[in-house]
mmCIF file of C-alpha atoms in Angstrom:
data_model
loop_
_atom_site.group_PDB
_atom_site.id
_atom_site.type_symbol
_atom_site.label_atom_id
_atom_site.label_comp_id
_atom_site.label_asym_id
_atom_site.label_seq_id
_atom_site.Cartn_x
_atom_site.Cartn_y
_atom_site.Cartn_z
ATOM 1 C CA MET A 152 -64.599 102.392 -261.609
ATOM 2 C CA ALA A 153 -61.243 103.404 -260.125
ATOM 3 C CA ARG A 154 -58.249 102.032 -262.022
ATOM 4 C CA PHE A 155 -54.899 101.288 -260.431
ATOM 5 C CA PRO A 156 -51.785 99.575 -261.831
ATOM 6 C CA LYS A 157 -51.083 96.037 -260.731
ATOM 7 C CA ILE A 158 -48.322 95.776 -258.114
ATOM 8 C CA ASP A 159 -45.627 93.417 -259.385
ATOM 9 C CA THR A 160 -42.762 93.206 -256.848
ATOM 10 C CA PRO A 161 -42.734 92.440 -253.105
ATOM 11 C CA CYS A 162 -41.333 94.790 -250.422
ATOM 12 C CA PRO A 163 -39.371 93.768 -247.295
ATOM 13 C CA LEU A 164 -40.961 96.429 -245.063
ATOM 14 C CA SER A 165 -43.560 95.589 -242.437
ATOM 15 C CA ALA A 166 -47.140 96.823 -242.713
ATOM 16 C CA GLU A 167 -46.535 99.506 -240.072
ATOM 17 C CA GLU A 168 -43.383 100.752 -241.820
ATOM 18 C CA GLN A 169 -45.204 100.960 -245.135
ATOM 19 C CA ALA A 170 -48.047 102.949 -243.574
ATOM 20 C CA VAL A 171 -45.785 105.821 -242.474
ATOM 21 C CA ILE A 172 -43.689 106.322 -245.628
ATOM 22 C CA GLU A 173 -43.635 110.059 -246.393
ATOM 23 C CA GLY A 174 -43.182 109.858 -250.178
ATOM 24 C CA HIS A 175 -39.539 108.764 -249.983
ATOM 25 C CA CYS A 176 -38.482 105.302 -248.863
ATOM 26 C CA GLY A 177 -35.400 105.532 -246.679
ATOM 27 C CA HIS A 178 -34.914 101.772 -246.804
ATOM 28 C CA CYS A 179 -34.524 101.631 -250.591
ATOM 29 C CA ASP A 180 -33.701 105.349 -251.140
ATOM 30 C CA LYS A 181 -36.432 105.637 -253.752
ATOM 31 C CA HIS A 182 -39.407 107.918 -254.318
ATOM 32 C CA VAL A 183 -42.785 106.313 -253.628
ATOM 33 C CA HIS A 184 -45.754 107.719 -255.583
ATOM 34 C CA ARG A 185 -49.008 107.788 -253.636
ATOM 35 C CA LEU A 186 -51.668 106.869 -256.205
ATOM 36 C CA ASP A 187 -54.743 107.462 -254.089
ATOM 37 C CA ALA A 188 -53.742 111.156 -253.957
ATOM 38 C CA LEU A 189 -54.038 111.370 -257.762
ATOM 39 C CA ASP A 190 -57.052 111.265 -260.003
ATOM 40 C CA GLU A 191 -57.232 108.780 -262.871
ATOM 41 C CA ALA A 192 -55.793 111.213 -265.433
ATOM 42 C CA GLN A 193 -52.812 111.967 -263.182
ATOM 43 C CA ARG A 194 -52.187 108.278 -262.554
ATOM 44 C CA HIS A 195 -52.275 107.645 -266.304
ATOM 45 C CA ALA A 196 -49.792 110.485 -266.938
ATOM 46 C CA LEU A 197 -47.466 109.188 -264.237
ATOM 47 C CA LEU A 198 -47.330 105.716 -265.770
ATOM 48 C CA ALA A 199 -47.174 106.905 -269.378
ATOM 49 C CA ASN A 200 -44.166 109.153 -268.719
ATOM 50 C CA ALA A 201 -42.170 106.700 -266.623
ATOM 51 C CA ASP A 202 -39.051 105.381 -268.322
ATOM 52 C CA GLY A 203 -38.519 102.499 -265.917
ATOM 53 C CA PRO A 204 -39.915 100.724 -262.840
ATOM 54 C CA ILE A 205 -41.507 102.925 -260.189
ATOM 55 C CA CYS A 206 -42.669 102.460 -256.612
ATOM 56 C CA VAL A 207 -46.293 103.187 -255.763
ATOM 57 C CA THR A 208 -48.512 103.067 -252.709
ATOM 58 C CA TYR A 209 -52.188 103.448 -251.941
ATOM 59 C CA ARG A 210 -54.352 102.875 -248.908
ATOM 60 C CA MET A 211 -57.965 101.887 -248.517
ATOM 61 C CA PRO A 212 -60.373 101.566 -245.603
ATOM 62 C CA LYS A 213 -60.362 98.035 -244.285
ATOM 63 C CA PRO A 214 -63.333 96.220 -245.898
ATOM 64 C CA ALA A 215 -66.207 95.195 -243.678
ATOM 65 C CA PRO A 216 -66.245 91.384 -243.250
ATOM 66 C CA LYS A 217 -69.818 91.101 -244.549
ATOM 67 C CA SER A 218 -69.160 92.977 -247.783
ATOM 68 C CA HIS A 219 -65.606 91.827 -248.473
ATOM 69 C CA PRO A 220 -64.934 88.596 -246.551
ATOM 70 C CA PHE A 221 -62.287 87.250 -248.920
ATOM 71 C CA SER A 222 -60.536 90.577 -249.572
ATOM 72 C CA ALA A 223 -60.133 91.395 -245.897
ATOM 73 C CA ALA A 224 -58.740 87.977 -244.997
ATOM 74 C CA ILE A 225 -56.267 87.922 -247.874
ATOM 75 C CA ALA A 226 -55.138 91.504 -247.279
ATOM 76 C CA ILE A 227 -54.483 90.875 -243.582
ATOM 77 C CA THR A 228 -52.555 87.690 -244.404
ATOM 78 C CA LEU A 229 -50.398 89.480 -246.973
ATOM 79 C CA LEU A 230 -49.594 92.378 -244.678
ATOM 80 C CA GLY A 231 -48.899 90.087 -241.742
ATOM 81 C CA ALA A 232 -46.299 88.283 -243.862
ATOM 82 C CA GLY A 233 -44.661 91.564 -244.829
ATOM 83 C CA GLY A 234 -46.066 91.484 -248.348
ATOM 84 C CA ALA A 235 -46.080 94.614 -250.562
ATOM 85 C CA ALA A 236 -43.361 95.863 -252.740
ATOM 86 C CA TYR A 237 -40.611 97.888 -254.230
ATOM 87 C CA ALA A 238 -39.401 98.086 -257.808
ATOM 88 C CA GLY A 239 -35.820 97.820 -258.962
ATOM 89 C CA GLU A 240 -34.344 101.182 -259.938
ATOM 90 C CA PRO A 241 -37.400 103.470 -260.242
ATOM 91 C CA PRO A 242 -36.892 107.185 -261.046
ATOM 92 C CA GLN A 243 -35.224 108.937 -258.108
ATOM 93 C CA ASP A 244 -36.651 111.812 -256.082
ATOM 94 C CA PRO A 245 -36.736 114.355 -257.701
ATOM 95 C CA PRO A 246 -37.741 112.613 -260.981
ATOM 96 C CA PRO A 247 -35.480 112.856 -264.064
ATOM 97 C CA GLU A 248 -35.606 116.151 -265.931
ATOM 98 C CA GLY A 249 -38.219 116.299 -268.677
ATOM 99 C CA LEU A 250 -40.898 114.217 -266.950
ATOM 100 C CA PRO A 251 -44.005 116.245 -265.992
ATOM 101 C CA TRP A 252 -44.165 114.949 -262.429
ATOM 102 C CA VAL A 253 -44.706 117.174 -259.434
ATOM 103 C CA ALA A 254 -44.695 116.575 -255.718
ATOM 104 C CA HIS A 255 -48.154 116.068 -254.265
ATOM 105 C CA PRO A 256 -49.203 117.486 -250.885
ATOM 106 C CA ALA A 257 -50.677 114.119 -250.000
ATOM 107 C CA ASP A 258 -47.151 112.646 -249.844
ATOM 108 C CA ALA A 259 -46.236 115.004 -247.013
ATOM 109 C CA ALA A 260 -49.436 114.041 -245.215
ATOM 110 C CA MET A 261 -48.121 110.497 -244.742
ATOM 111 C CA SER A 262 -46.136 111.417 -241.616
ATOM 112 C CA PRO A 263 -45.242 108.935 -238.855
ATOM 113 C CA LEU A 264 -48.015 108.446 -236.347
ATOM 114 C CA PRO A 265 -47.518 108.983 -232.599
ATOM 115 C CA ASP A 266 -47.588 105.824 -230.524
ATOM 116 C CA GLU A 267 -51.025 106.630 -229.133
ATOM 117 C CA ASN A 268 -52.430 106.918 -232.673
ATOM 118 C CA LYS A 269 -50.926 103.763 -234.126
ATOM 119 C CA ALA A 270 -54.186 101.950 -233.431
ATOM 120 C CA ALA A 271 -55.650 104.026 -236.271
ATOM 121 C CA LEU A 272 -53.653 101.875 -238.687
ATOM 122 C CA LEU A 273 -56.086 99.066 -237.967
ATOM 123 C CA ASP A 274 -58.750 101.004 -239.882
ATOM 124 C CA PHE A 275 -56.749 101.008 -243.128
ATOM 125 C CA VAL A 276 -55.012 98.536 -245.393
ATOM 126 C CA VAL A 277 -51.896 99.980 -247.059
ATOM 127 C CA PHE A 278 -50.520 98.571 -250.300
ATOM 128 C CA LEU A 279 -47.011 99.526 -251.385
ATOM 129 C CA GLY A 280 -45.028 98.016 -254.208
ATOM 130 C CA GLY A 281 -43.245 98.224 -257.513
ATOM 131 C CA VAL A 282 -44.698 98.461 -260.999
ATOM 132 C CA ASP A 283 -42.105 96.838 -263.254
ATOM 133 C CA ASP A 284 -43.311 98.210 -266.603
ATOM 134 C CA PRO A 285 -45.455 101.311 -265.928
ATOM 135 C CA ARG A 286 -46.218 102.088 -269.574
ATOM 136 C CA ASN A 287 -47.682 98.618 -270.067
ATOM 137 C CA ALA A 288 -49.010 98.082 -266.549
ATOM 138 C CA THR A 289 -52.053 95.893 -266.047
ATOM 139 C CA ASP A 290 -54.991 97.865 -264.686
ATOM 140 C CA VAL A 291 -56.886 96.707 -261.624
ATOM 141 C CA GLU A 292 -60.475 97.970 -261.465
ATOM 142 C CA ASP A 293 -62.578 98.353 -258.357
ATOM 143 C CA ALA A 294 -66.282 99.144 -258.508
ATOM 144 C CA GLU A 295 -66.250 100.933 -255.147
ATOM 145 C CA ALA A 296 -63.287 103.180 -256.034
ATOM 146 C CA LYS A 297 -61.155 101.484 -253.391
ATOM 147 C CA PRO A 298 -57.802 100.170 -254.630
ATOM 148 C CA MET A 299 -56.714 96.696 -253.706
ATOM 149 C CA LEU A 300 -54.188 94.136 -254.825
ATOM 150 C CA PRO A 301 -55.237 91.868 -257.656
ATOM 151 C CA MET A 302 -56.455 88.517 -256.420
ATOM 152 C CA LEU A 303 -58.324 85.487 -257.679
ATOM 153 C CA THR A 304 -61.977 85.745 -256.643
ATOM 154 C CA PRO A 305 -64.060 82.650 -255.809
ATOM 155 C CA GLU A 306 -65.958 83.208 -259.065
ATOM 156 C CA ASP A 307 -62.687 83.248 -261.058
ATOM 157 C CA ALA A 308 -61.576 80.063 -259.325
ATOM 158 C CA LEU A 309 -64.741 78.299 -260.443
ATOM 159 C CA THR A 310 -64.474 79.452 -264.056
ATOM 160 C CA GLN A 311 -60.796 78.519 -264.260
ATOM 161 C CA THR A 312 -61.184 75.042 -262.768
ATOM 162 C CA PRO A 313 -61.075 72.404 -265.517
ATOM 163 C CA VAL A 314 -64.219 70.314 -265.686
ATOM 164 C CA GLU A 315 -65.104 67.313 -267.795
ATOM 165 C CA GLU A 316 -67.279 68.075 -270.778
ATOM 166 C CA PRO A 317 -70.758 66.510 -270.559
ATOM 167 C CA LEU A 318 -71.682 63.750 -272.957
ATOM 168 C CA ASP A 319 -73.684 64.891 -275.954
ATOM 169 C CA THR A 320 -75.591 61.596 -276.308
ATOM 170 C CA VAL A 321 -76.228 58.652 -274.020
ATOM 171 C CA VAL A 322 -77.569 55.444 -275.572
ATOM 172 C CA VAL A 323 -78.856 52.602 -273.402
ATOM 173 C CA LEU A 324 -79.172 49.171 -275.020
ATOM 174 C CA GLY A 325 -81.152 46.401 -273.370
ATOM 175 C CA GLY A 326 -83.028 43.212 -274.139
ATOM 176 C CA GLY A 327 -82.853 39.451 -273.944
ATOM 177 C CA MET A 328 -80.723 36.822 -275.715
ATOM 178 C CA SER A 329 -81.941 33.303 -276.372
ATOM 179 C CA ARG A 330 -78.425 31.858 -276.654
ATOM 180 C CA PRO A 331 -76.039 34.030 -274.648
ATOM 181 C CA GLY A 332 -73.110 31.698 -275.151
ATOM 182 C CA GLU A 333 -73.308 32.104 -278.917
ATOM 183 C CA ALA A 334 -73.930 35.857 -278.894
ATOM 184 C CA GLU A 335 -71.920 37.921 -281.353
ATOM 185 C CA GLY A 336 -70.967 41.564 -281.381
ATOM 186 C CA ILE A 337 -73.306 43.880 -283.249
ATOM 187 C CA ALA A 338 -72.815 47.261 -284.886
ATOM 188 C CA THR A 339 -74.564 50.042 -282.987
ATOM 189 C CA GLY A 340 -74.917 52.314 -285.983
ATOM 190 C CA ILE A 341 -73.624 55.263 -283.899
ATOM 191 C CA ASP A 342 -70.646 56.917 -285.584
ATOM 192 C CA ASP A 343 -69.826 53.585 -287.234
ATOM 193 C CA VAL A 344 -68.384 52.287 -283.970
ATOM 194 C CA ALA A 345 -69.043 48.616 -283.192
ATOM 195 C CA ALA A 346 -69.909 47.782 -279.607
ATOM 196 C CA ASP A 347 -69.888 44.331 -278.044
ATOM 197 C CA LEU A 348 -72.712 43.616 -275.646
ATOM 198 C CA PRO A 349 -71.648 41.866 -272.436
ATOM 199 C CA MET A 350 -71.943 38.083 -272.715
ATOM 200 C CA ILE A 351 -73.349 35.742 -270.089
ATOM 201 C CA ALA A 352 -71.658 32.385 -269.619
ATOM 202 C CA PRO A 353 -74.013 29.431 -270.307
ATOM 203 C CA ALA A 354 -75.111 27.289 -267.379
ATOM 204 C CA SER A 355 -73.281 23.972 -267.018
ATOM 205 C CA PRO A 356 -75.327 20.819 -267.795
ATOM 206 C CA ASP A 357 -75.125 19.556 -264.233
ATOM 207 C CA GLN A 358 -76.116 22.946 -262.740
ATOM 208 C CA GLY A 359 -79.734 22.916 -261.673
ATOM 209 C CA GLU A 360 -81.840 23.972 -258.786
ATOM 210 C CA GLY A 361 -79.703 21.953 -256.412
ATOM 211 C CA GLY A 362 -76.461 23.325 -257.770
ATOM 212 C CA ARG A 363 -77.246 26.917 -256.872
#
């Protein structure tokens, strides 16, 4: 499975602006690390050697509705609202001396698209954001090696929804009473808890067939 750090902080840029970042964000004047250009070992080294928040980005092909109905809908909603992210004060470009980070050719490949090619953006979902604590970042795993933002799946929602615990034992008591008006409570013998059976009011002396 591919592993990517959880994105923590939102970004003010639009989806189209995020898609054409060339490794350096002119809006925030910060370096943006493209994680889908690195293998897992390189991503781990990047996070392990960071001494503060960093900005990251990765893109993925837009999921087919049949295979990822929830992911596609949520991703489009997030991007339409301008969701993604930047971190406060990540290492600048170039990174601080002593950190084994190098520029990756894939960063340069993220050049602005001509107007006639902007429709190609519809085939990808771009995630950009800040990782607040890279050394202790939460990993997000994806079985198809396609990064995506962490989200609550329908299965998680079901398992996290509180439900009432079922009763261990159900006891049904029934029968007849010869003198309901004089009935007394009885002990059930279950966990030493006494239960009172419902009482029926006696019929009045003048109540007969005609009084019904």
